[in-house]
PDB file of C-alpha atoms in Angstrom:
ATOM      1  CA  MET H 261       0.490   0.214  -0.144  1.00 67.00           C
ATOM      2  CA  LEU H 262       1.044   3.303  -0.473  1.00 76.00           C
ATOM      3  CA  GLY H 263       1.802   5.694   2.036  1.00 78.00           C
ATOM      4  CA  LEU H 264       1.572   9.493   2.428  1.00 82.00           C
ATOM      5  CA  PRO H 265       4.967  10.458   1.153  1.00 84.00           C
ATOM      6  CA  HIS H 266       4.035   8.694  -1.886  1.00 87.00           C
ATOM      7  CA  LEU H 267       0.967  10.707  -2.107  1.00 87.00           C
ATOM      8  CA  LYS H 268       2.732  14.015  -1.703  1.00 88.00           C
ATOM      9  CA  LEU H 269       5.306  12.791  -3.970  1.00 88.00           C
ATOM     10  CA  VAL H 270       3.160  12.522  -7.186  1.00 89.00           C
ATOM     11  CA  ARG H 271       1.270  15.651  -6.015  1.00 90.00           C
ATOM     12  CA  ALA H 272       4.352  18.034  -6.040  1.00 89.00           C
ATOM     13  CA  ILE H 273       5.813  16.149  -9.720  1.00 89.00           C
ATOM     14  CA  VAL H 274       2.591  17.504 -11.359  1.00 89.00           C
ATOM     15  CA  ARG H 275       2.248  20.813  -9.563  1.00 89.00           C
ATOM     16  CA  GLU H 276       5.861  21.069 -10.314  1.00 87.00           C
ATOM     17  CA  GLY H 277       6.458  19.906 -14.115  1.00 84.00           C
ATOM     18  CA  GLY H 278       9.282  17.485 -12.938  1.00 85.00           C
ATOM     19  CA  ILE H 279      11.531  16.454 -10.379  1.00 85.00           C
ATOM     20  CA  THR H 280      13.937  18.446  -9.372  1.00 86.00           C
ATOM     21  CA  LYS H 281      11.161  21.572  -8.701  1.00 88.00           C
ATOM     22  CA  ALA H 282       9.690  18.466  -6.919  1.00 86.00           C
ATOM     23  CA  ALA H 283      12.481  17.508  -4.704  1.00 84.00           C
ATOM     24  CA  LEU H 284      12.985  21.070  -3.635  1.00 86.00           C
ATOM     25  CA  ARG H 285       9.399  21.591  -2.683  1.00 85.00           C
ATOM     26  CA  LEU H 286       9.583  18.580  -0.819  1.00 85.00           C
ATOM     27  CA  HIS H 287      13.283  19.271   0.637  1.00 86.00           C
ATOM     28  CA  LEU H 288      14.641  16.075  -1.011  1.00 86.00           C
ATOM     29  CA  THR H 289      17.326  15.445  -3.245  1.00 88.00           C
ATOM     30  CA  GLN H 290      16.738  14.164  -6.378  1.00 88.00           C
ATOM     31  CA  PRO H 291      18.138  10.648  -6.459  1.00 88.00           C
ATOM     32  CA  ALA H 292      15.930  10.205  -3.440  1.00 88.00           C
ATOM     33  CA  LEU H 293      13.218  11.396  -4.834  1.00 87.00           C
ATOM     34  CA  SER H 294      13.785   9.935  -7.734  1.00 88.00           C
ATOM     35  CA  HIS H 295      14.120   6.441  -5.847  1.00 89.00           C
ATOM     36  CA  GLN H 296      10.568   7.124  -4.138  1.00 88.00           C
ATOM     37  CA  LEU H 297       8.819   7.785  -7.418  1.00 89.00           C
ATOM     38  CA  LYS H 298      10.646   4.789  -8.362  1.00 90.00           C
ATOM     39  CA  ASP H 299       9.564   2.533  -5.294  1.00 88.00           C
ATOM     40  CA  ALA H 300       5.862   3.485  -6.230  1.00 88.00           C
ATOM     41  CA  GLU H 301       5.511   2.375  -9.298  1.00 87.00           C
ATOM     42  CA  GLU H 302       6.829  -1.017  -8.402  1.00 87.00           C
ATOM     43  CA  ARG H 303       4.297  -1.650  -5.634  1.00 85.00           C
ATOM     44  CA  LEU H 304       1.773  -0.645  -7.844  1.00 86.00           C
ATOM     45  CA  GLY H 305       3.013  -2.405 -10.794  1.00 88.00           C
ATOM     46  CA  THR H 306       2.551   0.591 -13.860  1.00 89.00           C
ATOM     47  CA  ARG H 307       3.752   3.485 -14.748  1.00 91.00           C
ATOM     48  CA  LEU H 308       3.298   7.315 -13.002  1.00 90.00           C
ATOM     49  CA  PHE H 309       4.215   9.044 -15.476  1.00 89.00           C
ATOM     50  CA  LEU H 310       6.231   9.755 -18.793  1.00 89.00           C
ATOM     51  CA  ARG H 311       8.739  12.160 -19.917  1.00 86.00           C
ATOM     52  CA  GLN H 312       7.815  15.330 -22.469  1.00 85.00           C
ATOM     53  CA  GLY H 313      10.436  17.423 -23.479  1.00 81.00           C
ATOM     54  CA  ARG H 314      11.942  18.342 -19.524  1.00 79.00           C
ATOM     55  CA  ARG H 315       8.295  17.878 -18.400  1.00 85.00           C
ATOM     56  CA  LEU H 316       7.425  14.117 -16.171  1.00 88.00           C
ATOM     57  CA  VAL H 317       3.478  13.969 -17.750  1.00 89.00           C
ATOM     58  CA  PRO H 318       1.258  11.558 -15.783  1.00 89.00           C
ATOM     59  CA  THR H 319      -0.127   8.369 -17.140  1.00 91.00           C
ATOM     60  CA  ALA H 320      -3.539   7.143 -16.843  1.00 91.00           C
ATOM     61  CA  ALA H 321      -2.891   5.357 -13.899  1.00 89.00           C
ATOM     62  CA  GLY H 322      -0.606   8.617 -12.403  1.00 87.00           C
ATOM     63  CA  GLU H 323      -3.836  11.064 -13.276  1.00 90.00           C
ATOM     64  CA  ARG H 324      -6.076   8.690 -11.495  1.00 89.00           C
ATOM     65  CA  LEU H 325      -3.381   8.850  -8.570  1.00 89.00           C
ATOM     66  CA  VAL H 326      -2.552  12.328  -8.269  1.00 87.00           C
ATOM     67  CA  ARG H 327      -6.883  13.110  -8.025  1.00 89.00           C
ATOM     68  CA  ALA H 328      -6.428  10.549  -4.785  1.00 87.00           C
ATOM     69  CA  ALA H 329      -3.757  12.197  -3.391  1.00 86.00           C
ATOM     70  CA  GLU H 330      -5.267  15.958  -3.834  1.00 86.00           C
ATOM     71  CA  ALA H 331      -8.268  14.779  -2.222  1.00 85.00           C
ATOM     72  CA  VAL H 332      -6.462  12.764   0.883  1.00 84.00           C
ATOM     73  CA  LEU H 333      -3.784  15.527   1.152  1.00 84.00           C
ATOM     74  CA  SER H 334      -6.772  17.979   0.985  1.00 82.00           C
ATOM     75  CA  GLU H 335      -8.482  16.277   3.386  1.00 78.00           C
ATOM     76  CA  LEU H 336      -5.936  15.854   6.047  1.00 78.00           C
ATOM     77  CA  GLY H 337      -4.657  19.528   5.970  1.00 79.00           C
ATOM     78  CA  ALA H 338      -8.494  20.556   6.488  1.00 75.00           C
ATOM     79  CA  ALA H 339      -8.743  18.006   9.756  1.00 74.00           C
ATOM     80  CA  GLU H 340      -5.443  18.879  10.724  1.00 73.00           C
ATOM     81  CA  GLU H 341      -6.044  22.593  10.870  1.00 71.00           C
ATOM     82  CA  ASP H 342      -9.138  21.956  12.616  1.00 67.00           C
ATOM     83  CA  LEU H 343      -7.258  19.913  15.569  1.00 67.00           C
ATOM     84  CA  ARG H 344      -4.630  22.345  15.332  1.00 67.00           C
ATOM     85  CA  GLY H 345      -7.363  24.924  16.274  1.00 63.00           C
ATOM     86  CA  LEU H 346      -8.246  22.406  19.249  1.00 59.00           C
ATOM     87  CA  GLY H 347      -5.099  21.799  20.335  1.00 55.00           C
ATOM     88  CA  ARG H 348      -3.666  25.390  20.772  1.00 57.00           C
ATOM     89  CA  GLY H 349      -2.521  26.324  23.891  1.00 52.00           C
ATOM     90  CA  GLN H 350      -4.284  23.291  25.567  1.00 55.00           C
ATOM     91  CA  GLU H 351      -2.676  20.425  27.361  1.00 58.00           C
ATOM     92  CA  GLY H 352      -5.300  17.408  27.679  1.00 68.00           C
ATOM     93  CA  LEU H 353      -7.031  14.750  25.440  1.00 78.00           C
ATOM     94  CA  ILE H 354      -8.738  14.638  22.383  1.00 83.00           C
ATOM     95  CA  ARG H 355     -11.326  12.150  21.181  1.00 88.00           C
ATOM     96  CA  VAL H 356     -11.958  11.432  17.716  1.00 86.00           C
ATOM     97  CA  SER H 357     -13.785   9.204  15.212  1.00 85.00           C
ATOM     98  CA  THR H 358     -15.051   8.976  12.179  1.00 80.00           C
ATOM     99  CA  GLU H 359     -17.958   7.254  10.188  1.00 76.00           C
ATOM    100  CA  CYS H 360     -15.998   5.176   7.701  1.00 68.00           C
ATOM    101  CA  TYR H 361     -14.064   2.818   8.179  1.00 59.00           C
ATOM    102  CA  THR H 362     -11.601   3.745   4.835  1.00 58.00           C
ATOM    103  CA  THR H 363     -10.384   7.232   6.854  1.00 61.00           C
ATOM    104  CA  TYR H 364      -8.297   4.873   9.162  1.00 57.00           C
ATOM    105  CA  HIS H 365      -5.630   4.071   6.280  1.00 60.00           C
ATOM    106  CA  TRP H 366      -4.595   7.806   6.680  1.00 62.00           C
ATOM    107  CA  LEU H 367      -6.131   9.055  10.088  1.00 67.00           C
ATOM    108  CA  PRO H 368      -3.475   7.622  12.336  1.00 68.00           C
ATOM    109  CA  ALA H 369      -1.274   9.496  10.263  1.00 67.00           C
ATOM    110  CA  ALA H 370      -2.317  12.666  10.162  1.00 67.00           C
ATOM    111  CA  LEU H 371      -2.698  12.455  14.250  1.00 72.00           C
ATOM    112  CA  ARG H 372       0.796  10.755  14.601  1.00 74.00           C
ATOM    113  CA  ASP H 373       1.807  14.830  12.865  1.00 74.00           C
ATOM    114  CA  PHE H 374      -0.412  16.508  15.158  1.00 73.00           C
ATOM    115  CA  GLU H 375       0.465  14.767  18.349  1.00 75.00           C
ATOM    116  CA  GLN H 376       4.286  16.252  17.385  1.00 78.00           C
ATOM    117  CA  ARG H 377       3.164  19.179  16.637  1.00 76.00           C
ATOM    118  CA  PHE H 378       0.903  19.759  20.099  1.00 75.00           C
ATOM    119  CA  PRO H 379       3.258  17.110  22.488  1.00 77.00           C
ATOM    120  CA  ALA H 380       1.229  18.236  25.330  1.00 76.00           C
ATOM    121  CA  VAL H 381      -2.088  17.269  23.755  1.00 78.00           C
ATOM    122  CA  ALA H 382      -2.259  13.407  23.768  1.00 78.00           C
ATOM    123  CA  VAL H 383      -4.680  12.104  20.518  1.00 79.00           C
ATOM    124  CA  GLU H 384      -7.117   9.195  21.000  1.00 79.00           C
ATOM    125  CA  ILE H 385      -8.849   7.275  17.797  1.00 79.00           C
ATOM    126  CA  VAL H 386     -12.136   5.877  19.666  1.00 83.00           C
ATOM    127  CA  VAL H 387     -12.902   3.203  16.862  1.00 76.00           C
ATOM    128  CA  GLU H 388     -15.953   1.296  18.778  1.00 78.00           C
ATOM    129  CA  ALA H 389     -17.748   5.117  17.684  1.00 76.00           C
ATOM    130  CA  THR H 390     -17.711   4.421  14.016  1.00 76.00           C
ATOM    131  CA  ARG H 391     -20.566   3.441  13.265  1.00 74.00           C
ATOM    132  CA  ARG H 392     -22.530   6.353  15.607  1.00 82.00           C
ATOM    133  CA  PRO H 393     -20.214   8.912  15.775  1.00 85.00           C
ATOM    134  CA  LEU H 394     -21.908  11.892  15.952  1.00 87.00           C
ATOM    135  CA  ALA H 395     -24.399  10.493  19.127  1.00 87.00           C
ATOM    136  CA  ALA H 396     -20.786   9.657  20.921  1.00 87.00           C
ATOM    137  CA  LEU H 397     -20.281  13.637  20.243  1.00 89.00           C
ATOM    138  CA  VAL H 398     -22.776  14.512  21.654  1.00 89.00           C
ATOM    139  CA  GLU H 399     -22.697  11.788  24.840  1.00 89.00           C
ATOM    140  CA  GLY H 400     -19.448  13.607  25.670  1.00 88.00           C
ATOM    141  CA  ARG H 401     -17.836  10.432  24.505  1.00 90.00           C
ATOM    142  CA  LEU H 402     -15.778  12.168  21.425  1.00 90.00           C
ATOM    143  CA  ASP H 403     -14.127  15.619  20.918  1.00 90.00           C
ATOM    144  CA  VAL H 404     -14.510  15.592  16.873  1.00 89.00           C
ATOM    145  CA  ALA H 405     -16.138  13.496  14.453  1.00 89.00           C
ATOM    146  CA  ILE H 406     -15.733  13.152  11.108  1.00 86.00           C
ATOM    147  CA  VAL H 407     -19.286  12.540   8.968  1.00 84.00           C
ATOM    148  CA  SER H 408     -20.245  12.629   5.364  1.00 80.00           C
ATOM    149  CA  ARG H 409     -23.557  14.093   6.602  1.00 82.00           C
ATOM    150  CA  PRO H 410     -23.985  17.377   8.898  1.00 82.00           C
ATOM    151  CA  SER H 411     -25.778  17.347  11.536  1.00 83.00           C
ATOM    152  CA  ARG H 412     -29.106  18.802  12.899  1.00 85.00           C
ATOM    153  CA  ASN H 413     -28.405  19.479  16.487  1.00 86.00           C
ATOM    154  CA  ARG H 414     -28.055  23.096  16.768  1.00 86.00           C
ATOM    155  CA  ASP H 415     -25.487  22.159  19.460  1.00 87.00           C
ATOM    156  CA  VAL H 416     -22.760  21.002  16.774  1.00 89.00           C
ATOM    157  CA  ALA H 417     -20.933  22.963  14.597  1.00 90.00           C
ATOM    158  CA  CYS H 418     -20.295  21.360  11.555  1.00 90.00           C
ATOM    159  CA  ARG H 419     -17.343  22.355   9.184  1.00 89.00           C
ATOM    160  CA  LYS H 420     -17.568  20.918   5.124  1.00 85.00           C
ATOM    161  CA  LEU H 421     -13.999  18.942   4.465  1.00 78.00           C
ATOM    162  CA  PHE H 422     -14.073  18.151   0.781  1.00 76.00           C
ATOM    163  CA  ASP H 423     -16.522  16.542  -1.798  1.00 80.00           C
ATOM    164  CA  ASP H 424     -15.495  12.912  -3.182  1.00 81.00           C
ATOM    165  CA  GLU H 425     -17.200  10.578  -5.413  1.00 88.00           C
ATOM    166  CA  MET H 426     -18.311   7.082  -4.928  1.00 90.00           C
ATOM    167  CA  VAL H 427     -17.423   4.250  -7.235  1.00 94.00           C
ATOM    168  CA  VAL H 428     -18.815   0.885  -7.886  1.00 96.00           C
ATOM    169  CA  VAL H 429     -15.807  -1.050  -7.199  1.00 96.00           C
ATOM    170  CA  LEU H 430     -15.284  -4.604 -10.173  1.00 96.00           C
ATOM    171  CA  SER H 431     -12.986  -7.058 -10.772  1.00 95.00           C
ATOM    172  CA  PRO H 432     -11.561  -6.561 -13.993  1.00 94.00           C
ATOM    173  CA  GLY H 433     -13.176  -9.701 -15.818  1.00 93.00           C
ATOM    174  CA  HIS H 434     -16.866  -8.627 -14.163  1.00 95.00           C
ATOM    175  CA  ARG H 435     -19.639  -8.578 -16.200  1.00 94.00           C
ATOM    176  CA  LEU H 436     -20.308  -4.443 -15.629  1.00 94.00           C
ATOM    177  CA  ALA H 437     -16.349  -3.581 -15.982  1.00 93.00           C
ATOM    178  CA  ALA H 438     -17.182  -3.182 -20.202  1.00 91.00           C
ATOM    179  CA  GLY H 439     -19.887  -0.376 -19.439  1.00 91.00           C
ATOM    180  CA  ARG H 440     -19.065   3.341 -18.770  1.00 92.00           C
ATOM    181  CA  PHE H 441     -21.241   3.115 -15.841  1.00 93.00           C
ATOM    182  CA  VAL H 442     -23.564   1.196 -13.900  1.00 95.00           C
ATOM    183  CA  ARG H 443     -27.382   1.959 -13.735  1.00 95.00           C
ATOM    184  CA  PRO H 444     -28.639   1.123  -9.919  1.00 94.00           C
ATOM    185  CA  GLU H 445     -31.138  -1.094 -11.102  1.00 94.00           C
ATOM    186  CA  GLU H 446     -28.169  -3.640 -12.140  1.00 95.00           C
ATOM    187  CA  ILE H 447     -26.804  -3.885  -8.481  1.00 94.00           C
ATOM    188  CA  ALA H 448     -30.568  -6.071  -8.043  1.00 94.00           C
ATOM    189  CA  ARG H 449     -28.465  -8.828  -9.642  1.00 95.00           C
ATOM    190  CA  GLU H 450     -25.443  -8.494  -7.744  1.00 95.00           C
ATOM    191  CA  THR H 451     -23.727  -9.509  -4.526  1.00 95.00           C
ATOM    192  CA  LEU H 452     -23.030  -6.364  -2.560  1.00 95.00           C
ATOM    193  CA  LEU H 453     -20.546  -5.932  -0.288  1.00 94.00           C
ATOM    194  CA  LEU H 454     -21.371  -3.611   2.589  1.00 90.00           C
ATOM    195  CA  TYR H 455     -19.571  -2.422   5.652  1.00 84.00           C
ATOM    196  CA  ALA H 456     -20.944  -3.907   8.933  1.00 77.00           C
ATOM    197  CA  ILE H 457     -23.117  -0.726   9.517  1.00 76.00           C
ATOM    198  CA  PRO H 458     -26.835  -0.067   9.435  1.00 76.00           C
ATOM    199  CA  VAL H 459     -27.984   0.860   5.706  1.00 80.00           C
ATOM    200  CA  GLU H 460     -29.616   3.827   7.540  1.00 78.00           C
ATOM    201  CA  GLN H 461     -26.321   5.549   7.586  1.00 76.00           C
ATOM    202  CA  SER H 462     -24.813   4.012   3.933  1.00 84.00           C
ATOM    203  CA  ASP H 463     -25.530   6.638   0.964  1.00 84.00           C
ATOM    204  CA  LEU H 464     -25.602   4.150  -1.370  1.00 90.00           C
ATOM    205  CA  PHE H 465     -29.022   2.285   0.004  1.00 90.00           C
ATOM    206  CA  GLN H 466     -30.519   5.992   1.315  1.00 89.00           C
ATOM    207  CA  ARG H 467     -29.794   8.489  -1.720  1.00 90.00           C
ATOM    208  CA  VAL H 468     -30.283   5.333  -4.154  1.00 91.00           C
ATOM    209  CA  LEU H 469     -31.245   1.907  -3.607  1.00 92.00           C
ATOM    210  CA  ILE H 470     -34.054   3.298  -1.399  1.00 93.00           C
ATOM    211  CA  PRO H 471     -35.950   5.515  -2.955  1.00 92.00           C
ATOM    212  CA  ALA H 472     -35.783   3.818  -6.281  1.00 92.00           C
ATOM    213  CA  GLY H 473     -37.195   0.699  -4.512  1.00 94.00           C
ATOM    214  CA  ILE H 474     -33.993  -1.637  -5.257  1.00 93.00           C
ATOM    215  CA  SER H 475     -32.431  -4.449  -3.181  1.00 93.00           C
ATOM    216  CA  PRO H 476     -29.526  -6.394  -4.237  1.00 94.00           C
ATOM    217  CA  ALA H 477     -29.586 -10.113  -4.793  1.00 94.00           C
ATOM    218  CA  ARG H 478     -27.516 -10.868  -1.810  1.00 95.00           C
ATOM    219  CA  LEU H 479     -25.899  -8.431   1.123  1.00 93.00           C
ATOM    220  CA  VAL H 480     -23.072  -9.555   2.330  1.00 94.00           C
ATOM    221  CA  ARG H 481     -21.420  -6.821   5.225  1.00 91.00           C
ATOM    222  CA  VAL H 482     -17.750  -6.984   6.386  1.00 88.00           C
ATOM    223  CA  GLU H 483     -15.491  -5.113   8.811  1.00 80.00           C
ATOM    224  CA  LEU H 484     -12.394  -4.512   7.092  1.00 80.00           C
ATOM    225  CA  THR H 485     -11.666  -2.709   3.594  1.00 82.00           C
ATOM    226  CA  GLU H 486      -9.275  -4.768   2.852  1.00 85.00           C
ATOM    227  CA  ALA H 487     -11.464  -7.987   3.009  1.00 90.00           C
ATOM    228  CA  ILE H 488     -14.044  -6.081   0.767  1.00 91.00           C
ATOM    229  CA  LEU H 489     -11.527  -5.804  -1.638  1.00 92.00           C
ATOM    230  CA  GLU H 490     -10.235  -9.286  -1.954  1.00 93.00           C
ATOM    231  CA  LEU H 491     -14.118 -10.560  -2.193  1.00 94.00           C
ATOM    232  CA  VAL H 492     -14.269  -8.007  -5.240  1.00 94.00           C
ATOM    233  CA  ARG H 493     -10.614  -9.480  -6.914  1.00 93.00           C
ATOM    234  CA  ALA H 494     -11.976 -12.962  -5.777  1.00 92.00           C
ATOM    235  CA  GLY H 495     -15.339 -12.134  -7.934  1.00 93.00           C
ATOM    236  CA  GLN H 496     -17.333 -12.609  -5.125  1.00 94.00           C
ATOM    237  CA  GLY H 497     -19.133  -9.614  -5.310  1.00 95.00           C
ATOM    238  CA  ILE H 498     -19.051  -5.680  -5.820  1.00 95.00           C
ATOM    239  CA  ALA H 499     -18.822  -2.836  -3.557  1.00 95.00           C
ATOM    240  CA  VAL H 500     -19.217   0.773  -4.102  1.00 94.00           C
ATOM    241  CA  LEU H 501     -16.807   3.030  -2.143  1.00 91.00           C
ATOM    242  CA  ALA H 502     -14.743   5.918  -2.017  1.00 86.00           C
ATOM    243  CA  ARG H 503     -12.726   6.641  -5.399  1.00 86.00           C
ATOM    244  CA  TRP H 504      -9.332   7.598  -3.507  1.00 80.00           C
ATOM    245  CA  SER H 505      -9.580   4.922  -1.040  1.00 81.00           C
ATOM    246  CA  VAL H 506      -9.133   2.023  -3.937  1.00 86.00           C
ATOM    247  CA  ALA H 507      -7.284   4.579  -6.053  1.00 83.00           C
ATOM    248  CA  PRO H 508      -3.872   2.465  -6.061  1.00 85.00           C
ATOM    249  CA  ASP H 509      -5.916  -0.888  -7.221  1.00 89.00           C
ATOM    250  CA  LEU H 510      -7.503   1.010  -9.658  1.00 90.00           C
ATOM    251  CA  ALA H 511      -4.113   2.491 -10.846  1.00 88.00           C
ATOM    252  CA  ALA H 512      -2.742  -0.802 -11.000  1.00 89.00           C
ATOM    253  CA  GLY H 513      -5.960  -2.540 -12.948  1.00 91.00           C
ATOM    254  CA  ARG H 514      -6.079  -5.009  -9.920  1.00 93.00           C
ATOM    255  CA  LEU H 515     -10.110  -3.481  -9.769  1.00 95.00           C
ATOM    256  CA  VAL H 516     -12.359  -1.089 -12.573  1.00 94.00           C
ATOM    257  CA  GLY H 517     -13.750   1.509 -10.980  1.00 94.00           C
ATOM    258  CA  ARG H 518     -17.260   2.750 -12.129  1.00 96.00           C
ATOM    259  CA  ARG H 519     -19.736   5.778 -11.903  1.00 94.00           C
ATOM    260  CA  LEU H 520     -22.880   4.947 -10.535  1.00 94.00           C
ATOM    261  CA  GLY H 521     -25.551   6.103 -13.289  1.00 93.00           C
ATOM    262  CA  PRO H 522     -24.406   8.459 -15.387  1.00 92.00           C
ATOM    263  CA  ARG H 523     -24.101  11.427 -12.736  1.00 90.00           C
ATOM    264  CA  GLY H 524     -22.536   9.203 -10.457  1.00 90.00           C
ATOM    265  CA  LEU H 525     -23.011   9.649  -6.821  1.00 90.00           C
ATOM    266  CA  ARG H 526     -20.914  12.254  -4.468  1.00 89.00           C
ATOM    267  CA  ARG H 527     -20.698  12.991  -1.031  1.00 85.00           C
ATOM    268  CA  SER H 528     -19.388  15.409   1.302  1.00 84.00           C
ATOM    269  CA  TRP H 529     -16.882  15.093   4.781  1.00 81.00           C
ATOM    270  CA  TYR H 530     -17.885  17.461   7.815  1.00 86.00           C
ATOM    271  CA  VAL H 531     -15.354  17.498  10.666  1.00 85.00           C
ATOM    272  CA  ALA H 532     -18.030  18.335  13.750  1.00 89.00           C
ATOM    273  CA  THR H 533     -17.052  19.645  16.915  1.00 89.00           C
ATOM    274  CA  LEU H 534     -19.602  21.258  20.027  1.00 86.00           C
TER     275      LEU H 534
END
């Protein structure tokens, strides 16, 4: 799996147009940055950039990874800024949780950086609040909740972080992989892999399937993102996940992502505090 340094690397190369300026921006030597790029390409099994004159131009795989990097790093920066405001001049404990399991890929790294900047403030990830983070916030069991829909509670302040796109994740050989998008009604014939959350908390069910009266042929609940992806690769079902959370697999061709419907399914993320 790629790490935050890889995401910062591809973003810097695109913004600066080449290795030399990207290395200066990241305060790295040119050989070190070239080695990082080679490591990322080897992990993904595909080229991310091609040279055109003096510039490095992203391949199709590189463009997908750059979009994912922009989304993830933007979210990290916004979350860090909110946490920095909470921790400025304070000592104590900040309890954080999020309603989306995929964010646990990047949240620990972001919090480690926060703890280095504010060593007097301890940060605790409250995993058990993942299923109902807003309730945990209101009940005083959390200080910060990262959620995909704002709270209606007037005591809860919500600040928008960013928008992302949910895509239908398929094995490359799946019958639906040939199209440009997947129609919602086609899910009725499929085994749908879903996080172990109530359907009331699922954007897919609340915004698409339930209003259209659609039910998957079979619903399988899975706790971990990695398990969902392995099952999809094995042809045991399909999933609907954030594009940035599966970008490395899409770029490497291990999985295929298709829009849900011609317009796609997008959602907004918020940081919630009292």
